[in-house]
CSV table of C-alpha atoms and ligand atoms in Angstrom, one decimal:
chain,number,residue,atom,x,y,z
A,1,UNK,CA,-15.1,-22.8,-5.1
A,2,UNK,CA,-14.9,-24.9,-1.9
A,3,UNK,CA,-13.2,-23.4,1.2
A,4,UNK,CA,-9.5,-24.4,1.7
A,5,UNK,CA,-8.8,-24.9,5.4
A,6,UNK,CA,-5.1,-24.5,4.8
A,7,UNK,CA,-5.2,-20.9,3.6
A,8,UNK,CA,-3.2,-18.3,5.5
A,9,UNK,CA,-6.1,-16.5,7.1
A,10,UNK,CA,-7.6,-19.8,8.3
A,11,UNK,CA,-4.2,-20.6,9.9
A,12,UNK,CA,-4.2,-17.1,11.6
A,13,UNK,CA,-7.7,-17.8,12.9
A,14,UNK,CA,-6.6,-21.1,14.3
A,15,UNK,CA,-3.6,-19.5,16.0
A,16,UNK,CA,-1.1,-21.4,13.9
A,17,UNK,CA,0.3,-18.1,12.5
A,18,UNK,CA,0.7,-14.8,14.3
A,19,UNK,CA,-0.9,-11.5,13.4
A,20,UNK,CA,-0.8,-8.0,14.6
A,21,UNK,CA,-4.4,-7.8,15.9
A,22,UNK,CA,-6.3,-4.5,15.9
A,23,UNK,CA,-9.7,-5.7,17.1
A,24,UNK,CA,-11.8,-8.8,17.4
A,25,UNK,CA,-15.3,-9.8,18.3
A,26,UNK,CA,-17.2,-13.1,18.3
A,27,UNK,CA,-17.6,-13.1,14.5
A,28,UNK,CA,-14.8,-11.0,13.1
A,29,UNK,CA,-11.0,-10.3,13.3
A,30,UNK,CA,-9.1,-7.2,12.2
A,31,UNK,CA,-5.3,-7.2,11.9
A,32,UNK,CA,-2.5,-5.4,10.0
A,33,UNK,CA,-1.6,-6.4,6.5
A,34,UNK,CA,1.9,-8.0,6.4
A,35,UNK,CA,2.8,-6.0,3.3
A,36,UNK,CA,1.1,-2.6,3.7
A,37,UNK,CA,0.2,-0.6,0.6
A,38,UNK,CA,-0.6,2.5,2.6
A,39,UNK,CA,0.4,4.0,5.9
A,40,UNK,CA,-2.7,2.3,7.4
A,41,UNK,CA,-3.5,-1.1,5.8
A,42,UNK,CA,-5.8,-3.2,7.9
A,43,UNK,CA,-7.5,-6.5,6.9
A,44,UNK,CA,-11.0,-7.4,8.3
A,45,UNK,CA,-12.0,-11.0,8.1
A,46,UNK,CA,-15.0,-13.1,9.2
A,47,UNK,CA,-14.2,-15.9,11.6
A,48,UNK,CA,-16.5,-18.2,9.6
A,49,UNK,CA,-15.1,-20.1,6.6
A,50,UNK,CA,-16.2,-18.0,3.6
A,51,UNK,CA,-14.2,-17.8,0.4
A,52,UNK,CA,-15.2,-14.4,-0.8
A,53,UNK,CA,-17.9,-11.7,-0.8
A,54,UNK,CA,-20.4,-13.8,-2.8
A,55,UNK,CA,-20.0,-16.8,-0.5
A,56,UNK,CA,-20.4,-14.6,2.6
A,57,UNK,CA,-23.4,-12.7,1.4
A,58,UNK,CA,-25.1,-15.9,0.3
A,59,UNK,CA,-24.3,-18.1,3.3
A,60,UNK,CA,-23.3,-16.0,6.4
A,61,UNK,CA,-26.0,-15.2,9.0
A,62,UNK,CA,-27.3,-11.6,9.3
A,63,UNK,CA,-25.5,-11.4,12.6
A,64,UNK,CA,-22.1,-12.3,11.0
A,65,UNK,CA,-22.7,-9.9,8.2
A,66,UNK,CA,-23.6,-7.1,10.5
A,67,UNK,CA,-20.6,-7.7,12.8
A,68,UNK,CA,-18.3,-7.7,9.7
A,69,UNK,CA,-19.6,-4.4,8.4
A,70,UNK,CA,-19.6,-2.7,11.8
A,71,UNK,CA,-16.0,-3.9,12.4
A,72,UNK,CA,-14.8,-1.9,9.3
A,73,UNK,CA,-16.1,1.4,10.7
A,74,UNK,CA,-14.8,0.4,14.2
A,75,UNK,CA,-11.2,-0.2,13.1
A,76,UNK,CA,-11.2,2.9,10.9
A,77,UNK,CA,-11.9,4.8,14.1
A,78,UNK,CA,-9.2,3.0,16.1
A,79,UNK,CA,-6.7,3.8,13.3
A,80,UNK,CA,-7.7,7.5,13.4
A,81,UNK,CA,-8.7,7.7,9.8
A,82,UNK,CA,-12.5,8.4,10.1
A,83,UNK,CA,-12.1,12.1,9.4
A,84,UNK,CA,-9.2,12.0,6.9
A,85,UNK,CA,-10.9,9.2,4.9
A,86,UNK,CA,-10.0,5.7,3.6
A,87,UNK,CA,-10.8,3.1,1.0
A,88,UNK,CA,-12.4,-0.3,1.6
A,89,UNK,CA,-11.6,-3.0,-1.0
A,90,UNK,CA,-12.5,-6.6,-1.3
A,91,UNK,CA,-10.8,-8.6,-4.1
A,92,UNK,CA,-12.8,-11.5,-5.3
A,93,UNK,CA,-11.9,-14.4,-7.6
A,94,UNK,CA,-9.4,-14.4,-10.5
A,95,UNK,CA,-10.5,-11.2,-12.2
A,96,UNK,CA,-10.5,-9.4,-8.8
A,97,UNK,CA,-7.0,-10.7,-8.1
A,98,UNK,CA,-7.8,-12.3,-4.8
A,99,UNK,CA,-4.7,-14.1,-3.5
A,100,UNK,CA,-6.0,-15.4,-0.1
A,101,UNK,CA,-9.2,-17.5,-0.5
A,102,UNK,CA,-10.8,-16.3,2.8
A,103,UNK,CA,-13.0,-13.2,2.5
A,104,UNK,CA,-11.2,-10.1,3.6
A,105,UNK,CA,-11.7,-6.4,3.4
A,106,UNK,CA,-8.7,-4.1,2.9
A,107,UNK,CA,-8.9,-0.8,4.7
A,108,UNK,CA,-6.4,1.6,3.3
A,109,UNK,CA,-5.7,5.1,4.6
A,110,UNK,CA,-3.4,7.4,6.5
A,111,UNK,CA,-2.6,9.3,3.3
A,112,UNK,CA,-4.0,10.0,-0.2
A,113,UNK,CA,-4.7,6.6,-1.7
A,114,UNK,CA,-4.8,7.8,-5.3
A,115,UNK,CA,-7.1,6.8,-8.2
A,116,UNK,CA,-9.5,4.0,-7.6
A,117,UNK,CA,-8.1,1.4,-10.0
A,118,UNK,CA,-5.7,1.2,-12.9
A,119,UNK,CA,-7.2,0.4,-16.2
A,120,UNK,CA,-6.9,-3.1,-17.6
B,1,5GP,P1,-5.8,-10.3,-1.7
B,1,5GP,O1,-4.9,-10.1,-2.9
B,1,5GP,O2,-6.2,-11.7,-1.5
B,1,5GP,O3,-7.0,-9.3,-1.7
B,1,5GP,O4,-5.0,-9.8,-0.5
B,1,5GP,C1,-4.3,-10.6,0.4
B,1,5GP,C2,-3.6,-9.8,1.4
B,1,5GP,O5,-3.1,-10.6,2.4
B,1,5GP,C3,-2.3,-9.1,0.8
B,1,5GP,O6,-2.5,-7.7,1.0
B,1,5GP,C4,-1.2,-9.6,1.6
B,1,5GP,O7,-0.2,-8.7,1.9
B,1,5GP,C5,-1.9,-10.1,2.9
B,1,5GP,N1,-1.2,-11.3,3.5
B,1,5GP,C6,-0.7,-12.4,2.9
B,1,5GP,N2,-0.1,-13.2,3.8
B,1,5GP,C7,-0.3,-12.6,5.0
B,1,5GP,C8,0.1,-13.0,6.4
B,1,5GP,O8,0.6,-14.0,6.6
B,1,5GP,N3,-0.2,-12.1,7.4
B,1,5GP,C9,-0.9,-10.9,7.1
B,1,5GP,N4,-1.1,-10.1,8.2
B,1,5GP,N5,-1.2,-10.5,5.9
B,1,5GP,C10,-0.9,-11.4,4.8
């Protein structure tokens, strides 16, 4: 799947759409989900143009991948959920129910998140 430059997160990265930023570094941006599914619901995205987890792990540099992983732990700390716990999810492709075709990790916490997934 080729990268669609008009997707919502690409527009946020270009500054065409606003977001509630939590943290940012050279390679990564973290911001609040517009439709939170938990008291804390943060999205972490790479600044590079990667469709999903497979694209990112195949094509992103080690520096980008490292920054992305580190940002997840960093924003969990900023949100105050390191001790209480949280869930990290990345939906990928059709079966994964990915809606926005730019890689993102969901960080969900601030309360009990419940069972991991519902059965198909
Ligand atoms: P997916 O289903 O692709 O894993 O998740 C996409 C997420 O992006 C959803 O949780 C949705 O609420 C969030 N989202 C969609 N549009 C926007 C937006 O314009 N701003 C923000 N902050 N989040 C968005």
